[in-house]
Coordinates of C-alpha atoms in Angstrom, one line a residue:
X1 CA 130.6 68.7 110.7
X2 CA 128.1 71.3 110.0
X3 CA 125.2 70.0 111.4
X4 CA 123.3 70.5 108.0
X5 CA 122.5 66.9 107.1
X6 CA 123.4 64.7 104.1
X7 CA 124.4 66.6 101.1
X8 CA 122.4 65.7 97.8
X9 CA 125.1 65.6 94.7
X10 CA 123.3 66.9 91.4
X11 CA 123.8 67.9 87.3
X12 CA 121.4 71.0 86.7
X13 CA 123.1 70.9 83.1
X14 CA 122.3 66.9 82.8
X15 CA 119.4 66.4 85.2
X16 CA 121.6 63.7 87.6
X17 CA 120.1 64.0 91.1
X18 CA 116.7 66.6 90.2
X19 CA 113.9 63.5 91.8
X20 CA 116.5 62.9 95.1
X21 CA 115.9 67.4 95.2
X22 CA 112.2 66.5 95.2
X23 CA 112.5 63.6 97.9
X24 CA 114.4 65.9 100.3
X25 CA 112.1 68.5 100.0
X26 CA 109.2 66.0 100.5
X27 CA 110.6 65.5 103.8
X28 CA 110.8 68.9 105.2
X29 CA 107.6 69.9 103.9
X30 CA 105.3 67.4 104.2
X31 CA 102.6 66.3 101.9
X32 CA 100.6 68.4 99.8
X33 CA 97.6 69.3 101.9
X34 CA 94.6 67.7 100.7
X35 CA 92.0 69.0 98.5
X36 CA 88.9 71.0 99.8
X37 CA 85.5 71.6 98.3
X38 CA 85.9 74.8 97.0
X39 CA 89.2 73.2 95.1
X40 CA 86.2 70.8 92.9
X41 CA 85.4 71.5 89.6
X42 CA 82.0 73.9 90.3
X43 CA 78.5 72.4 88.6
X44 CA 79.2 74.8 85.1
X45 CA 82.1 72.9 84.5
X46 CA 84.3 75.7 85.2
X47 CA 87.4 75.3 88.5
X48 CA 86.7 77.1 91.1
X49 CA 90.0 78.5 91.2
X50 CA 89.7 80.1 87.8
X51 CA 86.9 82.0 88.9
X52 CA 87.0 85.4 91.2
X53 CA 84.5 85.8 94.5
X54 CA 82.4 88.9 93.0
X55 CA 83.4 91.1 96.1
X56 CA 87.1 90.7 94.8
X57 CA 88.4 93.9 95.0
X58 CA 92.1 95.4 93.6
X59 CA 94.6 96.1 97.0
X60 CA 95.2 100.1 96.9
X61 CA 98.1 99.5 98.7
X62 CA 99.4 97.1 96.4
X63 CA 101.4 98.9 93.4
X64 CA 100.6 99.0 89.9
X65 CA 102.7 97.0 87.4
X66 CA 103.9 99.1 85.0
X67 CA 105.9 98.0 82.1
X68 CA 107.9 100.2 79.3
X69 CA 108.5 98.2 76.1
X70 CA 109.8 98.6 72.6
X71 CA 112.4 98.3 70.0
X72 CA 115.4 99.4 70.9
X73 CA 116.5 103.3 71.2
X74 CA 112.9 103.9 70.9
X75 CA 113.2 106.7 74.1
X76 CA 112.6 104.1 76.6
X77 CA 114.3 104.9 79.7
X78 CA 114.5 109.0 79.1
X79 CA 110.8 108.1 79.5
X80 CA 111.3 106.2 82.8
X81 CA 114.0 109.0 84.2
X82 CA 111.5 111.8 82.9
X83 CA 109.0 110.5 84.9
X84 CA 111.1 110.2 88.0
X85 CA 111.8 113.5 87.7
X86 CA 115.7 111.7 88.3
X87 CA 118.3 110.2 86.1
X88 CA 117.4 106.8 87.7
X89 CA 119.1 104.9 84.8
X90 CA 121.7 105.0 82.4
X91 CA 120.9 106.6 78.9
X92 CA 122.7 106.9 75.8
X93 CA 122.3 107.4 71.8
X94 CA 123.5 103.8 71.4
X95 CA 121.2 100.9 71.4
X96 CA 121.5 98.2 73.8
X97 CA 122.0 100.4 76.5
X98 CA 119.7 98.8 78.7
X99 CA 120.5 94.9 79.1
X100 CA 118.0 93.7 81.9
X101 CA 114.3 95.0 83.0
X102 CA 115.0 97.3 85.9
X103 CA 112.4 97.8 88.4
X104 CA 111.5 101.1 90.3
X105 CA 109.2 102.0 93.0
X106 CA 107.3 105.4 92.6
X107 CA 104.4 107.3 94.1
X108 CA 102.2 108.7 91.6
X109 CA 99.8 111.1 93.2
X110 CA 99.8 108.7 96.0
X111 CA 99.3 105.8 93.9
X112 CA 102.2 103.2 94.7
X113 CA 103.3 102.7 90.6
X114 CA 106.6 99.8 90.1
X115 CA 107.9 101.2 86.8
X116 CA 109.7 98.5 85.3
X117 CA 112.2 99.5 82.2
X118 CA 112.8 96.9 79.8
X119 CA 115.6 95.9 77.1
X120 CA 115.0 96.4 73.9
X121 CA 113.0 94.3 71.5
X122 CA 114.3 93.1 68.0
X123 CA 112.8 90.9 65.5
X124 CA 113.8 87.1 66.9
X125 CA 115.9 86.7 63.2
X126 CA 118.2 89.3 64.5
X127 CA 119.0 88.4 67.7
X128 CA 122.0 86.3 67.5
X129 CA 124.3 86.8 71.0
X130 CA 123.2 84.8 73.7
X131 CA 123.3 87.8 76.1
X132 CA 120.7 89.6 73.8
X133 CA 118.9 86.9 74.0
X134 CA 118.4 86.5 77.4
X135 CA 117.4 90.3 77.7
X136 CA 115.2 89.6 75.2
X137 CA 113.1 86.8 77.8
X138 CA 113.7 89.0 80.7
X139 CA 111.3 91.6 78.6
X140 CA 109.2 89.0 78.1
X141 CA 109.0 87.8 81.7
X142 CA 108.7 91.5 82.8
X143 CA 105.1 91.7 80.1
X144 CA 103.9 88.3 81.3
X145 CA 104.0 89.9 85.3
X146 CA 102.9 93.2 84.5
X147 CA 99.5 95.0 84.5
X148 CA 99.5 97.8 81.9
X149 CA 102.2 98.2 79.3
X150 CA 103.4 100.7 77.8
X151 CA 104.7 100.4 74.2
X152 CA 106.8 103.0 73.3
X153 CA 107.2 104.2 69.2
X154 CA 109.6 106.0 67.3
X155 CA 107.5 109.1 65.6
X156 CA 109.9 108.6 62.7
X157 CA 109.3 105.2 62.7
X158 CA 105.8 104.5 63.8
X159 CA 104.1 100.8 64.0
X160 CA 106.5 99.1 62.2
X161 CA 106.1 95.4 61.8
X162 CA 108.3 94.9 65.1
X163 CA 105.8 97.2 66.9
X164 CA 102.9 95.1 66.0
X165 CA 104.6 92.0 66.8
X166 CA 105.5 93.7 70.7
X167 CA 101.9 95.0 70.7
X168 CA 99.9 91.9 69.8
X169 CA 101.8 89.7 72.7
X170 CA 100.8 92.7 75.1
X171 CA 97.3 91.8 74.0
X172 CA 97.9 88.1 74.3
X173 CA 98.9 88.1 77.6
X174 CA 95.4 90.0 78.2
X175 CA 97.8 93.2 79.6
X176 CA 96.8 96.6 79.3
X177 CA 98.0 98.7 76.4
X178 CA 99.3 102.3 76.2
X179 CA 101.2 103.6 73.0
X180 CA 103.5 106.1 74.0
X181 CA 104.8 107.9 70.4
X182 CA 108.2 109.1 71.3
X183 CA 110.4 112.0 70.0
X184 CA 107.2 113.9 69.0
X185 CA 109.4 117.0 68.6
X186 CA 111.4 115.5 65.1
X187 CA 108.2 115.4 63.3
X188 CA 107.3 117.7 60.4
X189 CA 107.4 121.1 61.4
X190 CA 103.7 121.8 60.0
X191 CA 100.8 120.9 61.1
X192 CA 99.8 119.3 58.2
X193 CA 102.9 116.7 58.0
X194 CA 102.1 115.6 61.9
X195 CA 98.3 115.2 61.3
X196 CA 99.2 112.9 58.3
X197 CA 101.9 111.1 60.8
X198 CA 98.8 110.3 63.3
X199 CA 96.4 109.4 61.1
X200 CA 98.7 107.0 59.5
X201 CA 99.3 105.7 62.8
X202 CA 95.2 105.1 64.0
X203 CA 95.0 103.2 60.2
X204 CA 97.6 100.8 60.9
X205 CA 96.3 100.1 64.8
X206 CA 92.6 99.8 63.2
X207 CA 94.1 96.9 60.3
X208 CA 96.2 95.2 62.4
X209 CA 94.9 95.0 65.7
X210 CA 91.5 95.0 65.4
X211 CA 90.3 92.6 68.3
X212 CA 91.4 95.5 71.2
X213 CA 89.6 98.9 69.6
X214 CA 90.3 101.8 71.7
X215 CA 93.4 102.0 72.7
X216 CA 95.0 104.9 74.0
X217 CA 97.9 106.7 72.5
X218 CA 99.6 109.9 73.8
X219 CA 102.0 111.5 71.8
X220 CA 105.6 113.7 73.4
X221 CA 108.7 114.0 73.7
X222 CA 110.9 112.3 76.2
X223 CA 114.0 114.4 75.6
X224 CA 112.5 117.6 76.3
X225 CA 109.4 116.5 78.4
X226 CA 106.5 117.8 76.4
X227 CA 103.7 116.2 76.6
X228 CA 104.7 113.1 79.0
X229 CA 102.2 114.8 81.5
X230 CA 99.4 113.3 79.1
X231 CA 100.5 109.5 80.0
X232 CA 100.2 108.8 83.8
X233 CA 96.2 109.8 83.0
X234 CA 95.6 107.5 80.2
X235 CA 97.9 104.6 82.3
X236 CA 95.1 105.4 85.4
X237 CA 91.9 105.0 82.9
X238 CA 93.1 101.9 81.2
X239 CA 94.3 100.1 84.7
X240 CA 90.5 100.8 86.1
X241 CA 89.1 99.5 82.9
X242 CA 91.5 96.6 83.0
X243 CA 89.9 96.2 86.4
X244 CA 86.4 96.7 86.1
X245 CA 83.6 94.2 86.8
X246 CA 80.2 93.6 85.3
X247 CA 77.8 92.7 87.7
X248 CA 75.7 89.6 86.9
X249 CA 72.2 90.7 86.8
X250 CA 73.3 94.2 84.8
X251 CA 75.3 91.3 82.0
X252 CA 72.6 89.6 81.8
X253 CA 70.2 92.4 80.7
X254 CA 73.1 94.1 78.4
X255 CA 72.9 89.9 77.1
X256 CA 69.3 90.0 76.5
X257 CA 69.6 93.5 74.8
X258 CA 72.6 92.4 72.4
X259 CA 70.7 89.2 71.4
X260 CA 67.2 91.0 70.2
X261 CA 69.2 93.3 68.2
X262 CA 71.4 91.4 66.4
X263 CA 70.3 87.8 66.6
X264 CA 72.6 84.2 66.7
X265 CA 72.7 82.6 63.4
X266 CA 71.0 79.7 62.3
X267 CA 72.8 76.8 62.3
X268 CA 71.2 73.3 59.9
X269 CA 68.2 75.3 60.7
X270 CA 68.3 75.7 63.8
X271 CA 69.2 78.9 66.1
X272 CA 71.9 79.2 68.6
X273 CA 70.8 80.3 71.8
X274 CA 72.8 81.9 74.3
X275 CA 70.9 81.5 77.7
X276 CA 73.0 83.4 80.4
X277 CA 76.5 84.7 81.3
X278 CA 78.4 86.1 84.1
X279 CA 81.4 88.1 84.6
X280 CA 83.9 85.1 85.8
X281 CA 87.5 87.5 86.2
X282 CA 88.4 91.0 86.0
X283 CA 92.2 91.5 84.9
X284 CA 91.8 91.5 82.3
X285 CA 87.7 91.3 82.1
X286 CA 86.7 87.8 81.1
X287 CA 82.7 86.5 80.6
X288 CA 81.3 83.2 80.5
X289 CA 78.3 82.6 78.2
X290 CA 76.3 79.6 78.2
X291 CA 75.3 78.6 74.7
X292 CA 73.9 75.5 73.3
X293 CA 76.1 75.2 70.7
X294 CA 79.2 76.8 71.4
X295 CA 81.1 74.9 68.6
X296 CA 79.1 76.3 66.1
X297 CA 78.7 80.0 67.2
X298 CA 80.7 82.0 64.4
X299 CA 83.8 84.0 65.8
X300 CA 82.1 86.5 64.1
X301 CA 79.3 87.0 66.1
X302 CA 81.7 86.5 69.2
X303 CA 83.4 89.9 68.0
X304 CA 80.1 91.8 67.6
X305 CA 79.7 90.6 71.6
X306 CA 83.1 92.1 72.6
X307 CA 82.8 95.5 70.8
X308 CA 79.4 95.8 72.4
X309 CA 81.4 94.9 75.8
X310 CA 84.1 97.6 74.6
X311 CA 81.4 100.5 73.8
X312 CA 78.7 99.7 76.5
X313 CA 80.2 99.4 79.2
X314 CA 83.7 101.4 78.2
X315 CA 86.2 99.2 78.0
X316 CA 88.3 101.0 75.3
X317 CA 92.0 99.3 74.7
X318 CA 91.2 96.3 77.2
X319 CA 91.8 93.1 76.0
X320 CA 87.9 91.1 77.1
X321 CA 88.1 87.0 76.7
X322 CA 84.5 85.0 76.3
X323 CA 84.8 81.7 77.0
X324 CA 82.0 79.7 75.4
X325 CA 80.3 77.1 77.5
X326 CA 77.5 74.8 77.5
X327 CA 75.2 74.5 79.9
X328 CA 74.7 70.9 81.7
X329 CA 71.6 69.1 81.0
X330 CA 70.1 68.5 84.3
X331 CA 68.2 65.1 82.9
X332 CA 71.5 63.2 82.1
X333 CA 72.9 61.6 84.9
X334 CA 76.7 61.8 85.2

C-alpha cells in the first residue's frame, strides 16, 4: 500500500532471515566493484592498502580524537567540564555516574579537539550487571576509535593493577598515551611525601610497561583546576609524534648507523642481515625491515631497534610496530 516493496521477515536474536537482508541489499546496490591494480598484493609481499602514499598528510580541519579513560571516580569528567571551562556533564562523589562515552566538540587554540568522556573501567571479575557491562564495551569502542588517550589516576591510588591493565590496551591498540594523575591536591603536604608519590609512580610505568618508554604524565587537580593547563601541551606533542613520518632515505641511514653499532646476532653461525626498511604507516608509526631471517631475529634485538626509533628520532610515549619481512628472491620464479 506503501509503495516500499516486499517486506523481508527476520530473527536478529536467532539469525532467521540475515542471507534474504544480504540478497536485498545485493539488489539495490549492485555488485562489488571489481578490483584494481593498486588493490594487488605489492612485489614486498605487503597490500597495498596497508601501506600510506608518503605525501599522506593528517587533515587540520579534521578533529583530534581525544579519549579520557580510567577506573571509576578517578576525576574523569571534572577533567572534561574543567577543560570546557562548562559543566558539560553530570558529576558526582558516587561512582557510576557516567554510563555511556559522551562525545564533545571543542576548539583548542583553534585546534578542532572531540573530547570523548568515558564510563568507568573495573577489573572484568567485578563487573557483573549487564548495563555495566555494556558501558564497559562502549569504553572500549571509544579507545579502539580514538587517537590519543588519556588515562586518568587517582594520586592516592596510583598505577594500580587496573591501571596497567587500561594502559597496556591503550598501547595495544597502538593509541597515544597521556597519564593524567588526578586529585594532586590530597597528596602529602611535604614535599618530600609527593616526590616519593612520583617516583613510585615513573618505577612502576618503567617495570610494567616497558615496550612504550616516554610517556608523558602531568600531574593536577581537577577539582580546583591546578595544573590541568599542563595537559592540552603534552596531548599536542604526543598527537604530532603519533603522527610523524620517517622519510626513507633518512631510515635507511639511521638503519645502517644502528646496525654498525650494535650488530645482528649470529644465528648456526651465520649473521642476520637486515638490508633495508621504510616507514610503511604513521598513526601510530610502523617500519618495515627486510631481513633474511626474520624468524630467527631475537625480540631482543627488535627492542634495541624501537628505543633507538624512540630516542633518535623523538618518539617518546608512542607506541612504534616493526614488521619483519623478507625480501623476495628475484631468481625463484613464482
Amino acid at each position: 500500500a506503501l509503495g516500499l516493496g516486499d517486506p523481508v521477515p527476520v530473527s536478529a536474536e536467532h539469525g532467521i532471515g540475515i542471507s534474504d537482508i544480504a540478497h536485498a541489499l545485493d539488489r539495490v546496490l549492485g555488485a562489488p566493484p571489481a578490483p584494481t591494480a593498486d588493490d594487488e598484493t605489492t612485489d614486498d609481499g605487503a597490500d597495498a592498502d596497508d601501506e600510506e602514499s608518503e605525501d599522506t598528510a593528517p587533515d587540520p580541519l579534521r578533529p583530534v580524537q581525544l579519549a579520557i579513560v580510567g577506573r571509576p571516580n578517578v576525576g574523569k569528567s571534572t577533567l572534561l567540564n574543567r577543560l570546557l571551562g562548562d559543566e558539560r556533564v553530570l558529576t558526582g562523589p558516587e561512582a557510576g555516574t557516567t554510563r555511556d562515552a559522551i562525545a564533545v566538540e571543542w576548539m583548542h587554540e583553534g585546534k578542532p579537539i572531540r573530547l570523548i568522556d568515558t564510563a568507568g573501567l573495573r577489573r572484568r571479575a567485578n563487573v557483573s550487571q549487564r548495563l555495566e557491562a555494556l558501558s564497559a564495551r562502549s569504553t572500549e569502542e571509544a579507545i579502539r576509535f580514538a587517537e590519543v588517550v588519556v588515562l586518568v589516576l587517582d594520586a592516592q591510588q596510583m598505577m594500580e593493577k587496573q591501571d596497567l591493565t587500561i594502559a597496556r590496551h591503550v598501547i595495544e591498540e597502538g593509541r597515544g598515551l597521556v597519564l593524567a594523575v588526578n586529585k594532586t591536591d590530597l597528596l602529602g603536604a611535604t614535599d618530600k611525601a609527593r616526590n616519593e608519590q612520583w617516583k613510585k609512580l615513573t618505577d612502576r610505568l618503567q617495570a610494567s610497561l616497558a615496550q612504550v618508554k616516554g610517556i608523558p604524565i602531568v600531574g593536577f587537580s581537577a577539582r580546583t583546576g591546578r595544573g590541568v593547563e599542563k595537559l592540552m601541551p603534552a596531548v599536542v606533542k604526543l598527537h604530532k609524534a603519533w603522527n610523524s613520518r620517517v622519510p626513507t632515505p633518512q631510515f635507511n641511514r639511521w638503519l645502517a648507523e644502528a646496525i654498525e653499532r650494535n650488530p645482528p646476532p649470529l644465528v648456526d653461525g651465520r649473521r642476520i642481515k637486515l638490508r633495508y626498511g621504510s616507514q610503511v604507516k604513521a598513526r601510530p608509526p610502523t617500519f618495515a625491515l627486510f631481513v633474511s631471517r626474520p624468524a630467527d631475529l631475537p625480540e631482543s634485538y627488535e627492542r634495541y631497534l624501537v628505543n633507538r626509533l624512540r630516542e633518535d628520532f623523538d618518539l617518546p610515549g608512542t607506541p612504534i610496530r616493526i614488521v619483519m619481512r623478507k625480501p623476495r628472491n628475484p631468481y625463484v620464479k613464482g
